[in-house]
Amino acid sequence: MDADPLDGSAAPSWPGRSEGDPRPGATPPAAAAGPASGGTGDVERLRRLLGTEPLAWLVERVRRRMAQGQPLAGVVTLPKATHEQRRAVERLLGRRAGSGYSLSVSLDEVDRMLRHSGAAPDGLAAAVTLLTGPVDETVTAAAAEAAAWAAARAPLEGLVDRRPELAPWLAWLDGTGLLRRLAGDPAAAGALAGPLVAVLDGLPSPGVALGRLATTLAGDAHALDDGRPLATLALAGARVLAGSGPAGGGSAAERRATWAAVGVHLDELSSTVLCLGLPGGPGSAAGRLLAVAHEAGEPCVLTLRQVTGRGGERADPGVGAGPVFVCENPAVLATAADELGRAAPPLVCVNGQPSAAVLGLLDALAAGGARLAYHGDFDWRGLRIANGLRDRVPWEPWRFDAAAYEEALDAVGGGPLSGHPVDASWDPALRPALERRAVRLAEELVLPALLADLAAAGRGVASA
């Protein structure tokens, strides 16, 4: 029952009603158009039946229901009805309207009366439209728009159902309204959703150029260029897949590192890897570069182009089945170069999130049988990097487990640990240890122990 406390003391102001016109049933301009205003009917009879001032409250109730997309059925009630309002309802329906504090009218009864009398053969809605002009169905339109947005978003929900690790990304999109802001309307959002799902479903990649990924999955080589809507949305998902938050830092270096972390490189020259002590060999250009650097005891920077070689031919690192140490931070490698020089054993630096060049070189080393040993920062980001790397290539911890963490904390101090906890796939005891001690331990703080290991390994390599 509609019991809105509209007492009918003031005439409503629907579109086209003459403001300040005291005459009951004053003709609104919209009604002058007759049937062209919507539906068919006898406008003059409708003015006499429904267009009087005592029935203005009823017409307004009907308009409100039409605007809200509600059915014109059931009973509407007017509290504090006046004698004139009761008499008007009696004249409209041809029966007594009852007595009491409130006045109730059946919309179904009014609709039947209007249809059968011929005043409005199309019913109550058409009658109100003829009298007062078209109704703006705002709620109906809003519901239709909401349904359109939901349909546009549905492919993203399907993606998250298949890959639950992307749930934080979709929650962030919903919370920030980023998809709506970038797309502008549901049709554009739907057009974005298909390529977006295809791109994220293809990550992480075994190693592909960004332009080729865009061409293959989005049909446009520039669809993933910086600033394009698809790139912004996909990059947020890539960050989550790489173990970070969806927002990111916004710098070009951060974007490049994010793509690299999921196996996508911007080009073959901007992606690089820093290494030391790799013997190299004559079988490839990169192998010869490594050999020269090794002879000089100097670090070597290889591009992705040099790592993969022309035609996809891999570099020749010259290690074979020997040991290779892998560190997270360049300071470790730089110090090893300074202190050990030519005596340094093979060492590769991932430099934060591994780039495509880093992954390519480690793939080549692993394919040759090298035994990788990894060390990184004792913090949540360090664990995420290590987990991602372990998903790509096999490695054993190098002073990078719970026992090493506890031992290091007894000798050096660290900083406060912050961020979202994550398990260490290689040592289930490491996460509880970090949570219990709540201390972040950067790789540089244990540099003396790492250098001692590298020196011992270098002597072993030299004597072999």
XYZ file of C-alpha atoms in Angstrom:
464
model
C 0.000 0.000 0.000
C 1.265 3.470 -0.934
C 0.901 5.505 2.250
C 3.146 8.420 1.333
C 2.006 11.344 3.523
C 1.065 13.599 0.646
C -1.925 15.512 1.981
C -2.946 17.128 -1.295
C -2.812 20.627 0.188
C -0.517 21.826 -2.597
C -0.737 20.937 -6.269
C 2.275 19.024 -7.547
C 4.486 20.575 -10.192
C 4.748 18.077 -13.028
C 6.343 19.050 -16.323
C 4.180 21.412 -18.322
C 1.825 22.405 -15.479
C 1.138 26.152 -15.408
C 2.758 27.604 -12.293
C 0.481 29.878 -10.305
C -2.665 28.921 -12.282
C -5.389 28.620 -9.624
C -7.995 27.065 -11.910
C -8.772 23.426 -11.172
C -7.739 21.310 -14.103
C -5.684 24.059 -15.735
C -4.445 22.694 -19.033
C -0.719 21.910 -19.046
C 1.029 22.740 -22.294
C 1.993 19.087 -22.794
C -1.672 18.162 -23.065
C -2.244 20.500 -25.988
C -0.550 18.036 -28.267
C -3.375 15.575 -27.670
C -2.720 11.988 -28.595
C 0.706 12.846 -29.965
C 1.899 13.280 -26.373
C 1.692 9.537 -25.867
C -1.080 6.963 -26.343
C -4.653 7.626 -27.459
C -7.633 9.010 -25.584
C -10.142 11.794 -25.165
C -8.070 14.570 -23.629
C -11.055 16.756 -22.746
C -12.771 13.906 -20.891
C -9.512 13.053 -19.138
C -9.194 16.656 -17.935
C -12.659 16.454 -16.457
C -12.053 13.031 -14.900
C -8.435 13.217 -13.694
C -7.239 16.727 -14.404
C -9.043 18.464 -11.562
C -7.214 19.924 -8.608
C -8.701 17.484 -6.027
C -7.218 14.556 -7.986
C -3.792 16.097 -8.513
C -2.389 13.947 -5.698
C -3.548 10.780 -7.490
C -2.011 11.806 -10.796
C 1.253 12.651 -9.031
C 1.324 9.233 -7.343
C 0.879 7.541 -10.711
C 3.643 9.665 -12.291
C 5.976 8.779 -9.423
C 5.346 5.054 -9.899
C 5.910 5.372 -13.625
C 9.175 7.238 -13.071
C 10.349 4.555 -10.660
C 9.391 1.718 -12.969
C 6.811 0.366 -10.525
C 3.579 -1.361 -11.671
C 0.382 0.719 -11.676
C -1.493 -1.752 -9.493
C -2.719 -2.013 -5.936
C -3.992 0.741 -3.682
C -2.687 4.243 -3.016
C -3.753 6.072 0.128
C -4.017 9.771 0.919
C -3.983 10.757 4.605
C -6.066 13.746 5.751
C -8.250 13.709 2.634
C -10.523 16.713 2.184
C -14.206 16.582 1.353
C -13.460 17.811 -2.191
C -10.887 15.055 -2.724
C -13.384 12.386 -1.613
C -16.100 13.760 -3.900
C -13.664 13.815 -6.845
C -12.841 10.127 -6.346
C -16.556 9.305 -6.116
C -17.193 11.098 -9.413
C -14.230 9.331 -11.005
C -15.253 5.804 -9.930
C -19.039 6.267 -9.728
C -19.321 5.002 -6.147
C -18.943 6.193 -2.588
C -15.367 6.672 -1.463
C -16.057 5.728 2.162
C -15.344 7.827 5.209
C -12.570 8.135 7.698
C -9.217 9.768 8.168
C -7.623 8.571 4.896
C -8.754 8.055 1.311
C -7.790 4.869 -0.593
C -8.019 4.403 -4.353
C -7.481 1.201 -6.337
C -5.246 1.898 -9.333
C -6.520 -1.262 -10.993
C -10.079 0.068 -10.721
C -9.109 3.446 -12.183
C -7.277 1.724 -15.033
C -10.331 -0.429 -15.888
C -12.658 2.563 -15.746
C -10.488 4.586 -18.128
C -10.194 1.741 -20.599
C -13.884 0.776 -20.572
C -15.136 4.357 -20.736
C -13.023 5.117 -23.793
C -11.430 8.137 -22.126
C -8.078 6.347 -22.257
C -8.255 3.014 -24.139
C -4.562 2.419 -23.402
C -5.085 2.661 -19.657
C -3.943 4.742 -16.709
C -0.330 5.252 -17.755
C -1.366 6.623 -21.148
C -3.958 8.874 -19.493
C -1.382 10.435 -17.153
C 1.061 10.910 -20.026
C -1.641 12.678 -22.078
C -2.493 14.959 -19.172
C 0.977 15.812 -17.880
C 3.489 15.009 -20.598
C 6.079 12.214 -20.945
C 7.405 10.690 -17.735
C 11.151 10.504 -17.210
C 11.627 6.894 -16.145
C 14.799 7.664 -14.221
C 14.833 4.573 -12.062
C 14.041 2.293 -14.983
C 16.836 3.880 -16.975
C 19.207 3.525 -14.022
C 18.304 -0.134 -13.663
C 18.909 -0.716 -17.366
C 22.279 1.027 -17.126
C 23.221 -1.013 -14.065
C 22.333 -4.192 -15.941
C 24.465 -3.071 -18.891
C 27.449 -2.393 -16.620
C 26.980 -5.789 -14.957
C 26.997 -7.480 -18.368
C 30.168 -5.614 -19.337
C 31.830 -6.686 -16.079
C 30.744 -10.343 -16.331
C 33.831 -11.515 -18.313
C 36.056 -10.130 -15.545
C 34.121 -12.139 -12.971
C 34.611 -15.228 -15.101
C 38.349 -14.536 -15.204
C 38.520 -14.270 -11.410
C 36.532 -17.497 -11.058
C 39.243 -19.233 -13.092
C 42.103 -17.356 -11.450
C 41.240 -16.434 -7.843
C 44.608 -14.747 -7.378
C 43.168 -11.838 -9.399
C 40.331 -11.225 -6.919
C 42.166 -8.251 -5.277
C 42.539 -6.676 -8.730
C 38.804 -6.874 -9.509
C 37.915 -5.610 -6.032
C 40.248 -2.658 -6.618
C 38.681 -1.906 -10.001
C 35.238 -1.916 -8.405
C 36.350 0.187 -5.449
C 38.080 2.844 -7.533
C 35.577 2.835 -10.399
C 38.548 2.720 -12.780
C 36.795 0.641 -15.427
C 33.865 3.076 -15.505
C 36.142 6.108 -15.668
C 38.291 4.735 -18.462
C 35.448 3.276 -20.523
C 32.813 5.963 -19.988
C 29.846 3.758 -20.863
C 28.900 0.065 -20.692
C 29.390 -0.521 -24.416
C 32.985 0.703 -24.292
C 33.574 -1.289 -21.085
C 32.326 -4.435 -22.800
C 34.653 -3.804 -25.722
C 37.580 -3.504 -23.275
C 36.661 -6.576 -21.229
C 37.340 -9.144 -23.956
C 40.947 -8.123 -24.743
C 41.602 -7.471 -21.053
C 40.617 -11.009 -20.102
C 42.677 -12.402 -22.980
C 45.790 -10.487 -21.897
C 45.561 -11.435 -18.219
C 44.720 -15.040 -19.077
C 47.986 -15.136 -21.031
C 50.109 -14.030 -18.069
C 52.657 -14.862 -16.914
C 54.207 -15.283 -20.329
C 57.303 -17.365 -21.070
C 58.763 -14.219 -22.644
C 57.069 -12.032 -25.219
C 57.394 -8.464 -26.439
C 54.655 -6.096 -25.299
C 53.765 -5.100 -28.857
C 53.446 -8.702 -29.953
C 51.268 -9.501 -26.926
C 49.015 -6.559 -27.802
C 48.793 -7.582 -31.449
C 48.051 -11.222 -30.696
C 45.516 -10.761 -27.911
C 44.044 -7.311 -28.550
C 44.395 -6.966 -32.303
C 46.285 -3.669 -31.976
C 50.052 -3.389 -31.568
C 49.633 -0.204 -29.515
C 46.727 -1.329 -27.310
C 49.100 -1.847 -24.361
C 51.062 1.377 -24.822
C 51.336 3.591 -21.746
C 48.188 5.636 -21.180
C 45.861 3.420 -23.198
C 42.836 2.176 -21.182
C 43.619 -1.486 -21.831
C 47.218 -0.992 -20.701
C 46.158 0.715 -17.465
C 43.701 -2.060 -16.582
C 45.975 -4.922 -17.608
C 48.994 -3.456 -15.817
C 47.029 -3.347 -12.559
C 46.271 -7.048 -12.982
C 49.897 -7.797 -13.838
C 50.994 -6.143 -10.590
C 48.717 -8.441 -8.619
C 49.981 -11.490 -10.505
C 53.522 -10.370 -9.661
C 52.632 -10.200 -5.961
C 52.214 -6.444 -5.581
C 49.261 -4.120 -5.076
C 47.223 -3.111 -8.141
C 47.931 0.633 -7.910
C 51.691 0.653 -8.482
C 54.113 3.530 -8.319
C 53.323 5.047 -11.699
C 56.894 5.505 -12.936
C 58.120 4.182 -16.252
C 60.658 2.000 -14.436
C 57.923 0.510 -12.265
C 55.741 -0.270 -15.280
C 58.668 -1.867 -17.084
C 59.524 -3.963 -14.018
C 55.903 -5.068 -13.628
C 55.634 -6.269 -17.199
C 58.978 -8.013 -16.854
C 57.803 -9.788 -13.702
C 55.080 -11.511 -15.733
C 57.344 -12.343 -18.652
C 56.628 -9.361 -20.907
C 59.366 -7.064 -22.158
C 58.928 -3.654 -23.721
C 61.708 -4.292 -26.220
C 64.854 -6.385 -26.575
C 67.217 -3.608 -25.511
C 65.638 -2.022 -22.422
C 65.487 -5.354 -20.567
C 68.894 -6.206 -19.095
C 70.614 -8.583 -16.690
C 73.677 -7.921 -14.510
C 76.095 -10.794 -13.977
C 79.630 -11.573 -12.818
C 81.991 -14.519 -13.200
C 80.150 -16.334 -15.986
C 82.900 -17.977 -18.087
C 81.052 -17.543 -21.379
C 82.240 -19.243 -24.542
C 82.766 -18.826 -28.262
C 79.384 -20.231 -29.291
C 77.458 -16.935 -29.209
C 78.014 -13.190 -29.182
C 76.825 -13.015 -25.574
C 79.158 -15.866 -24.630
C 82.134 -13.973 -26.046
C 81.135 -10.825 -24.126
C 80.891 -12.835 -20.918
C 84.299 -14.374 -21.528
C 85.927 -10.955 -21.916
C 84.250 -9.629 -18.750
C 85.213 -12.766 -16.812
C 88.834 -12.448 -17.843
C 88.840 -8.843 -16.611
C 86.988 -9.684 -13.397
C 84.328 -7.132 -14.269
C 80.520 -7.255 -14.145
C 78.739 -7.657 -17.461
C 75.349 -6.265 -18.512
C 73.520 -8.248 -21.181
C 70.411 -7.130 -23.003
C 67.524 -9.446 -23.710
C 68.575 -9.419 -27.360
C 72.011 -10.706 -26.387
C 70.605 -13.292 -23.985
C 68.186 -14.795 -26.479
C 70.375 -14.242 -29.538
C 69.157 -13.730 -33.046
C 66.507 -16.179 -34.099
C 65.929 -17.171 -30.468
C 69.391 -18.792 -30.034
C 70.266 -18.679 -26.345
C 73.440 -17.212 -24.892
C 76.332 -19.519 -23.992
C 77.040 -18.757 -20.304
C 79.753 -21.432 -20.114
C 78.716 -22.755 -16.717
C 77.397 -26.162 -17.653
C 76.361 -28.150 -14.577
C 78.307 -25.937 -12.183
C 76.990 -23.760 -9.343
C 75.535 -20.282 -9.937
C 74.709 -17.870 -7.133
C 71.751 -15.536 -7.580
C 71.213 -12.389 -5.495
C 68.438 -9.810 -5.358
C 70.400 -6.556 -5.018
C 73.161 -5.067 -7.222
C 75.200 -4.082 -4.152
C 76.039 -7.734 -3.562
C 77.368 -8.205 -7.083
C 79.228 -4.890 -7.103
C 80.978 -5.703 -3.829
C 81.881 -9.176 -5.081
C 83.438 -7.596 -8.180
C 85.410 -5.158 -6.021
C 86.705 -7.722 -3.543
C 86.955 -10.934 -5.560
C 87.410 -9.808 -9.168
C 88.437 -12.743 -11.388
C 88.059 -15.092 -8.404
C 84.321 -14.476 -8.168
C 82.182 -17.522 -8.931
C 79.243 -17.225 -11.359
C 76.772 -14.676 -9.893
C 73.564 -13.255 -11.379
C 71.598 -10.322 -9.934
C 67.806 -10.220 -10.390
C 67.715 -6.551 -9.289
C 64.246 -6.633 -7.696
C 61.492 -8.062 -9.854
C 63.329 -10.161 -12.458
C 63.329 -8.702 -15.960
C 62.767 -10.725 -19.103
C 66.539 -10.709 -19.635
C 67.129 -12.068 -16.119
C 64.594 -14.820 -16.649
C 66.049 -15.619 -20.067
C 69.565 -15.996 -18.676
C 68.412 -18.112 -15.727
C 66.401 -20.277 -18.131
C 69.559 -20.807 -20.189
C 71.589 -21.663 -17.087
C 68.962 -24.093 -15.805
C 68.654 -25.692 -19.249
C 72.424 -26.289 -19.180
C 72.160 -28.066 -15.839
C 73.457 -25.264 -13.603
C 72.645 -25.513 -9.895
C 71.119 -22.187 -8.813
C 71.356 -20.898 -5.241
C 69.289 -17.831 -4.364
C 69.431 -15.160 -1.672
C 67.147 -12.134 -1.277
C 65.807 -9.624 1.217
C 64.118 -11.018 4.307
C 60.839 -9.142 3.897
C 57.489 -9.823 2.291
C 58.457 -8.329 -1.048
C 61.638 -10.398 -1.042
C 59.624 -13.546 -0.426
C 57.242 -12.704 -3.278
C 60.129 -12.182 -5.675
C 61.694 -15.468 -4.609
C 58.394 -17.353 -4.933
C 57.884 -16.020 -8.444
C 61.423 -16.903 -9.428
C 61.044 -20.418 -8.040
C 57.929 -20.882 -10.161
C 60.121 -20.213 -13.205
C 63.422 -21.963 -12.472
C 64.571 -24.404 -9.770
C 66.836 -23.049 -7.054
C 68.009 -23.895 -3.552
C 68.155 -21.315 -0.740
C 71.478 -19.601 -0.152
C 71.379 -18.459 3.471
C 67.719 -17.749 2.769
C 65.651 -19.780 5.189
C 64.322 -19.471 8.739
C 67.537 -20.704 10.354
C 69.654 -18.188 8.413
C 67.213 -15.384 9.291
C 67.354 -16.126 13.004
C 71.140 -16.430 12.912
C 71.535 -13.124 11.067
C 69.258 -11.276 13.503
C 71.488 -12.354 16.366
C 74.410 -10.590 14.658
C 72.898 -7.526 12.964
C 69.872 -5.305 13.381
C 67.218 -4.681 10.773
C 64.245 -2.417 10.269
C 60.534 -2.754 10.995
C 58.741 -5.333 8.868
C 55.635 -4.105 7.056
C 53.339 -5.271 4.285
C 51.108 -8.254 3.639
C 52.555 -11.615 4.781
C 53.250 -14.373 2.274
C 54.453 -17.963 2.605
C 57.919 -18.982 1.478
C 57.467 -21.908 -0.909
C 60.959 -23.284 -0.143
C 60.737 -23.084 3.677
C 57.385 -23.182 5.537
C 59.131 -22.003 8.717
C 60.312 -18.695 7.235
C 56.988 -16.844 7.297
C 56.286 -17.635 10.986
C 59.813 -16.514 11.854
C 59.338 -13.178 10.069
C 55.939 -12.662 11.717
C 57.322 -13.487 15.153
C 60.404 -11.265 14.954
C 58.769 -8.544 12.790
C 62.157 -7.371 11.540
C 63.066 -6.673 7.932
C 66.587 -7.755 7.017
C 68.002 -6.274 3.809
C 70.435 -8.373 1.813
C 73.221 -5.816 2.249
C 73.190 -6.359 6.039
C 74.430 -9.923 5.636
C 76.926 -9.048 2.909
C 80.030 -10.299 4.820
C 78.579 -13.812 5.117
C 77.536 -13.816 1.457
C 80.981 -12.669 0.318
C 82.608 -15.406 2.391
C 80.474 -17.986 0.610
C 81.331 -16.484 -2.791
C 85.049 -16.429 -1.977
C 84.984 -20.077 -0.905
C 83.048 -21.065 -4.008
C 85.440 -19.052 -6.204
C 88.426 -20.934 -4.804
C 86.622 -24.166 -5.519
C 85.907 -23.137 -9.100
C 89.507 -22.037 -9.606
C 90.920 -25.336 -8.301
C 88.521 -27.454 -10.333
